[in-house]
Coordinates of C-alpha atoms in Angstrom, one line a residue:
V1 CA 111.9 2.6 -155.4
T2 CA 108.7 0.9 -156.2
F3 CA 106.7 2.7 -153.4
A4 CA 108.2 6.0 -154.4
R5 CA 107.3 5.5 -158.0
D6 CA 103.8 4.4 -157.2
K7 CA 103.2 7.5 -155.1
Q8 CA 105.1 9.8 -157.5
I9 CA 107.6 10.8 -154.7
P10 CA 111.0 11.9 -156.0
L11 CA 113.7 9.5 -154.7
I12 CA 117.3 10.5 -154.0
T13 CA 119.9 7.7 -153.4
E14 CA 123.1 7.9 -151.4
L15 CA 126.5 6.8 -152.8
F16 CA 130.2 7.2 -152.3
L17 CA 131.4 9.4 -155.2
S18 CA 134.9 10.4 -154.0
S19 CA 138.2 8.8 -153.2
A20 CA 137.3 9.1 -149.6
S21 CA 134.6 6.9 -148.0
E22 CA 133.5 5.6 -144.6
E23 CA 135.0 2.2 -145.5
V24 CA 138.5 3.5 -145.9
Q25 CA 138.5 6.4 -143.5
P26 CA 140.8 8.4 -142.9
F27 CA 142.4 7.8 -146.3
Q28 CA 141.2 10.4 -148.9
N29 CA 143.0 9.1 -152.0
I30 CA 141.8 5.6 -152.8
V31 CA 141.4 6.2 -156.5
A32 CA 139.0 3.7 -158.3
P33 CA 136.9 5.7 -160.8
R34 CA 135.4 2.5 -162.3
L35 CA 133.6 1.8 -159.1
V36 CA 132.0 5.2 -159.2
Y37 CA 130.9 4.8 -162.8
H38 CA 129.4 1.4 -162.2
Q39 CA 127.4 2.3 -159.1
L40 CA 126.0 5.4 -160.9
K41 CA 125.2 3.3 -164.0
I42 CA 123.2 0.9 -161.9
I43 CA 121.3 3.6 -160.1
H44 CA 120.6 5.4 -163.4
S45 CA 119.3 2.1 -164.9
I46 CA 116.5 2.1 -162.4
G47 CA 115.0 4.9 -164.3
T48 CA 113.0 6.6 -161.5
V49 CA 115.7 8.0 -159.3
S50 CA 115.7 11.8 -159.2
G51 CA 119.2 12.5 -157.8
V52 CA 122.2 11.3 -155.8
K53 CA 123.4 12.5 -152.4
E54 CA 127.1 11.9 -151.6
Y55 CA 127.2 10.1 -148.3
F56 CA 130.6 11.0 -146.9
G57 CA 131.5 14.5 -148.2
L58 CA 133.5 15.8 -151.1
R59 CA 136.8 17.6 -151.6
P60 CA 136.5 19.6 -154.8
D61 CA 139.9 21.2 -154.2
K62 CA 141.6 17.8 -154.7
N63 CA 142.5 16.2 -158.0
D64 CA 140.1 13.3 -157.4
P65 CA 139.5 11.0 -160.4
N66 CA 136.5 9.4 -158.6
L67 CA 134.8 12.7 -158.3
K68 CA 135.7 13.7 -161.8
M69 CA 134.2 10.5 -163.1
A70 CA 131.0 11.3 -161.2
G71 CA 130.8 14.7 -162.7
M72 CA 131.4 13.3 -166.2
F73 CA 128.5 10.8 -165.7
F74 CA 126.1 13.4 -164.4
Q75 CA 126.8 15.5 -167.5
N76 CA 126.2 12.5 -169.8
P77 CA 124.7 9.4 -168.2
E78 CA 124.8 7.6 -171.6
I79 CA 128.6 7.8 -171.8
E80 CA 130.3 4.4 -172.2
F81 CA 132.9 3.5 -169.6
T82 CA 135.8 3.2 -172.0
A83 CA 135.2 6.6 -173.4
A84 CA 134.8 8.1 -169.9
I85 CA 138.0 6.5 -168.5
N86 CA 140.1 7.5 -171.5
R87 CA 138.9 11.1 -171.3
L88 CA 139.7 11.1 -167.6
A89 CA 143.2 9.8 -168.2
A90 CA 144.0 12.1 -171.2
E91 CA 145.3 14.8 -168.8
Y92 CA 148.1 12.4 -167.8
L93 CA 149.4 12.4 -171.4
T94 CA 151.7 9.5 -172.2
A95 CA 151.3 8.0 -168.8
G96 CA 147.5 7.8 -169.2
K97 CA 147.4 4.1 -170.0
K98 CA 149.6 3.2 -167.0
V99 CA 147.4 5.4 -164.8
I100 CA 144.3 3.7 -166.0
T101 CA 145.8 0.3 -165.2
G102 CA 146.6 1.6 -161.7
W103 CA 143.1 2.8 -161.2
E104 CA 141.7 -0.6 -162.3
E105 CA 144.0 -2.5 -159.9
V106 CA 142.8 -0.4 -157.0
A107 CA 139.2 -1.0 -158.1
R108 CA 139.8 -4.8 -158.2
G109 CA 141.5 -4.7 -154.8
M110 CA 138.5 -2.9 -153.3
E111 CA 136.2 -5.4 -154.9
L112 CA 138.2 -8.4 -153.7
F113 CA 138.5 -7.3 -150.1
P114 CA 135.9 -9.1 -148.0
W115 CA 133.8 -6.1 -147.0
D116 CA 130.8 -8.4 -147.0
T117 CA 132.0 -10.4 -143.9
T118 CA 131.0 -7.7 -141.4
W119 CA 129.8 -4.1 -141.3
L120 CA 132.5 -3.5 -138.7
L121 CA 135.3 -3.4 -141.3
R122 CA 134.3 0.1 -142.3
N123 CA 136.5 2.9 -141.0
I124 CA 139.3 0.5 -141.6
G125 CA 142.2 2.9 -141.3
N126 CA 141.1 4.0 -137.9
R127 CA 140.1 0.6 -136.6
Y128 CA 143.5 -0.9 -137.5
P129 CA 146.0 2.0 -137.1
H130 CA 148.8 -0.1 -135.7
P131 CA 150.1 -3.7 -136.2
H132 CA 147.9 -6.3 -134.5
G133 CA 148.4 -7.8 -131.1
W134 CA 148.9 -11.5 -130.2
Q135 CA 145.4 -12.6 -129.2
A136 CA 143.6 -14.6 -131.8
F137 CA 142.2 -12.7 -134.7
Q138 CA 138.4 -12.3 -134.4
L139 CA 135.9 -10.6 -136.5
G140 CA 133.1 -8.9 -134.6
G141 CA 129.7 -8.3 -136.2
Q142 CA 127.4 -6.8 -133.6
V143 CA 125.1 -4.1 -135.0
A144 CA 122.3 -2.1 -133.4
T145 CA 119.4 -4.3 -132.3
S146 CA 116.6 -2.4 -134.1
P147 CA 114.6 -4.4 -136.7
S148 CA 115.8 -2.1 -139.4
W149 CA 119.5 -2.6 -138.7
K150 CA 119.1 -6.3 -138.2
S151 CA 117.2 -6.8 -141.5
T152 CA 119.3 -4.6 -143.7
R153 CA 122.7 -5.7 -142.4
K154 CA 121.8 -9.4 -142.4
A155 CA 120.9 -9.0 -146.1
I156 CA 124.4 -7.8 -146.9
F157 CA 126.9 -9.1 -144.3
M158 CA 127.9 -12.6 -143.4
T159 CA 127.9 -12.0 -139.7
T160 CA 125.9 -9.4 -137.7
E161 CA 126.7 -10.8 -134.2
N162 CA 129.8 -11.2 -132.1
E163 CA 129.8 -15.0 -132.5
I164 CA 132.2 -17.9 -132.8
L165 CA 132.9 -18.3 -136.5
H166 CA 134.2 -21.4 -138.3
P167 CA 137.9 -21.6 -139.2
W168 CA 136.9 -21.8 -142.9
F169 CA 135.2 -18.4 -142.5
Y170 CA 138.6 -17.0 -141.5
E171 CA 140.5 -18.9 -144.1
D172 CA 138.2 -17.3 -146.8
F173 CA 138.7 -13.9 -145.2
A174 CA 142.5 -14.3 -145.3
L175 CA 142.6 -15.5 -148.9
K176 CA 140.4 -12.6 -150.1
T177 CA 142.4 -10.1 -148.1
E178 CA 145.7 -11.4 -149.6
L179 CA 144.3 -11.1 -153.1
A180 CA 143.1 -7.6 -152.4
A181 CA 146.6 -6.6 -151.1
D182 CA 148.2 -8.1 -154.2
R183 CA 146.1 -5.8 -156.4
L184 CA 147.1 -2.7 -154.4
C185 CA 150.7 -3.7 -154.7
T186 CA 150.3 -3.9 -158.5
A187 CA 148.6 -0.5 -158.5
L188 CA 151.5 1.1 -156.6
G189 CA 153.9 -0.2 -159.2
C190 CA 151.8 1.3 -162.0
F191 CA 151.7 4.7 -160.3
Q192 CA 155.4 4.6 -159.5
E193 CA 156.1 3.9 -163.1
A194 CA 153.7 6.6 -164.4
I195 CA 154.9 9.4 -162.0
N196 CA 158.0 10.1 -164.2
S197 CA 155.9 10.8 -167.3
V198 CA 152.9 12.7 -165.9
P199 CA 152.8 16.5 -166.2
E200 CA 154.6 18.2 -163.3
N201 CA 151.4 19.5 -161.7
Y202 CA 150.1 15.9 -161.3
V203 CA 153.2 14.5 -159.5
S204 CA 151.9 15.5 -156.1
S205 CA 148.6 13.8 -156.8
L206 CA 150.2 10.5 -157.6
N207 CA 152.3 10.8 -154.5
E208 CA 149.2 11.3 -152.4
W209 CA 147.5 8.3 -154.1
M210 CA 150.6 6.1 -153.4
I211 CA 150.9 7.1 -149.7
D212 CA 147.2 6.2 -149.0
I213 CA 147.1 3.1 -151.1
N214 CA 150.3 1.8 -149.5
Q215 CA 148.8 2.3 -146.1
L216 CA 145.6 0.6 -147.0
K217 CA 147.6 -2.3 -148.5
T218 CA 149.7 -2.5 -145.3
I219 CA 146.5 -2.8 -143.2
F220 CA 145.2 -5.5 -145.6
R221 CA 148.4 -7.4 -145.1
D222 CA 148.3 -7.0 -141.3
L223 CA 144.8 -8.5 -141.3
Q224 CA 145.9 -11.3 -143.7
F225 CA 149.0 -12.3 -141.6
H226 CA 147.1 -12.0 -138.2
T227 CA 144.4 -14.3 -139.6
Q228 CA 146.7 -16.8 -141.1
E229 CA 148.9 -16.9 -138.0
T230 CA 145.8 -17.6 -135.9
L231 CA 144.8 -20.4 -138.1
I232 CA 148.1 -22.2 -138.3
A233 CA 148.7 -21.8 -134.6
Y234 CA 145.3 -23.3 -134.0
N235 CA 146.0 -26.3 -136.2
I236 CA 149.4 -26.9 -134.5
R237 CA 147.9 -26.5 -131.0
R238 CA 145.1 -28.9 -131.9
L239 CA 147.5 -31.7 -132.8
L240 CA 149.6 -30.9 -129.7
L241 CA 146.6 -31.3 -127.5
A242 CA 145.9 -34.7 -129.1
D243 CA 149.5 -35.8 -128.7
K244 CA 150.0 -36.1 -132.4
T245 CA 153.0 -35.4 -134.5
I246 CA 153.2 -31.9 -136.0
P247 CA 154.2 -31.7 -139.6
P248 CA 157.5 -29.7 -139.7
E249 CA 156.2 -27.6 -142.6
W250 CA 153.5 -26.2 -140.2
Y251 CA 156.1 -24.8 -137.9
D252 CA 158.0 -23.4 -140.9
K253 CA 154.9 -21.8 -142.3
L254 CA 154.2 -20.0 -139.0
A255 CA 157.8 -18.8 -138.9
K256 CA 157.5 -17.4 -142.5
L257 CA 154.3 -15.7 -141.6
L258 CA 155.9 -14.0 -138.6
A259 CA 158.8 -12.8 -140.8
L260 CA 156.5 -11.4 -143.4
D261 CA 154.4 -9.8 -140.7
S262 CA 157.5 -8.1 -139.2
E263 CA 158.5 -6.8 -142.7
N264 CA 155.0 -5.4 -143.3
A265 CA 154.8 -3.7 -139.9
G266 CA 157.7 -1.4 -141.1
Q267 CA 155.3 0.1 -143.7
F268 CA 153.0 1.6 -141.1
N269 CA 153.5 5.4 -141.1
A270 CA 152.0 5.7 -137.6
G271 CA 154.1 5.0 -134.5
L272 CA 154.0 1.4 -133.4
N273 CA 152.1 0.7 -130.2
P274 CA 154.8 0.2 -127.5
N275 CA 152.5 -2.0 -125.5
I276 CA 152.3 -4.6 -128.3
P277 CA 155.3 -6.8 -128.9
S278 CA 156.5 -6.5 -132.5
A279 CA 156.3 -9.4 -135.0
G280 CA 160.1 -9.4 -135.0
A281 CA 160.2 -10.0 -131.2
M282 CA 157.5 -12.6 -131.6
L283 CA 159.5 -14.4 -134.2
N284 CA 162.6 -14.5 -132.0
E285 CA 160.5 -15.9 -129.1
Y286 CA 158.9 -18.4 -131.5
T287 CA 162.2 -19.6 -132.8
N288 CA 163.5 -20.3 -129.3
N289 CA 160.5 -22.5 -128.5
P290 CA 157.8 -23.0 -131.1
E291 CA 155.7 -25.4 -129.0
L292 CA 155.6 -23.1 -126.0
W293 CA 154.8 -20.1 -128.2
V294 CA 151.9 -21.8 -129.8
R295 CA 150.5 -22.7 -126.4
K296 CA 150.8 -19.1 -125.2
Y297 CA 149.7 -16.9 -128.1
L298 CA 146.8 -16.6 -130.6
L299 CA 144.6 -18.8 -128.4
T300 CA 141.3 -19.9 -129.8
D301 CA 139.4 -23.1 -130.3
F302 CA 136.8 -21.8 -132.8
G303 CA 134.2 -23.6 -130.8
Y304 CA 135.8 -27.0 -131.3
A305 CA 137.6 -27.4 -128.0
T306 CA 136.6 -31.0 -127.5
R307 CA 137.5 -32.0 -131.1
T308 CA 140.8 -33.7 -131.2
T309 CA 140.8 -35.5 -134.6
S310 CA 142.3 -33.9 -137.7

């Protein structure tokens, strides 16, 4: 921005302005208009930006609150957020307040999800189209080796290499993913409650929102459970290798995670991968012999193979 201003070169920025983005591909209905407002407000505050290019592409034929918010801001960059969101929700009549709450919960879920861990979480719906397998969960980070890629990605993401990461890294990832999924659950409840009060021509829109948000939530949960299962299995296995007593609640915790994992897998609208055992089948195998199961699945040492103390 500074160089462009000094040389009087018009500068155009690139943003996500619609309910579709590279991060959530292929979902097209992740409605969070506050996020659009805030990114436009920040860019506008720079003062020397000439325009905005939408990165991913737009669907003007859809009822897209994100895109409507962008259009409202372009018409009046001085508009306050409260005025903008209320105007946007007015078309939903008496359900407007509940719709606003749903949008805000989606926005918070998107903010809480740990996108900052690795650039490779983008395109999340295509990267994680089916329930996870039974190798240890691992976050890759490898990006292109050019100086530009290395410098820009390292400034934003926690890992830009395919490296061994500390267990606390994964614990943090799982906690944030859980919080994000909780917010999307709340949003789904808001939209479900609002759908009976919105004008008839908006019912299909809310249904589309709920389908995509539910699928994104299911993926968040899948990542959460896979990560938490990996961590608890690692902790149990570490004590087994040291011939130490395993706290019974640790075994119980893993059983509960597998049960929740199995329930969540039923929410995937894509066919389950027949080559990957289901969480339900894994739970049955685990129940028969927890110790053998832990020695067989989700194997990782997080780089601490020789460390045997708790």
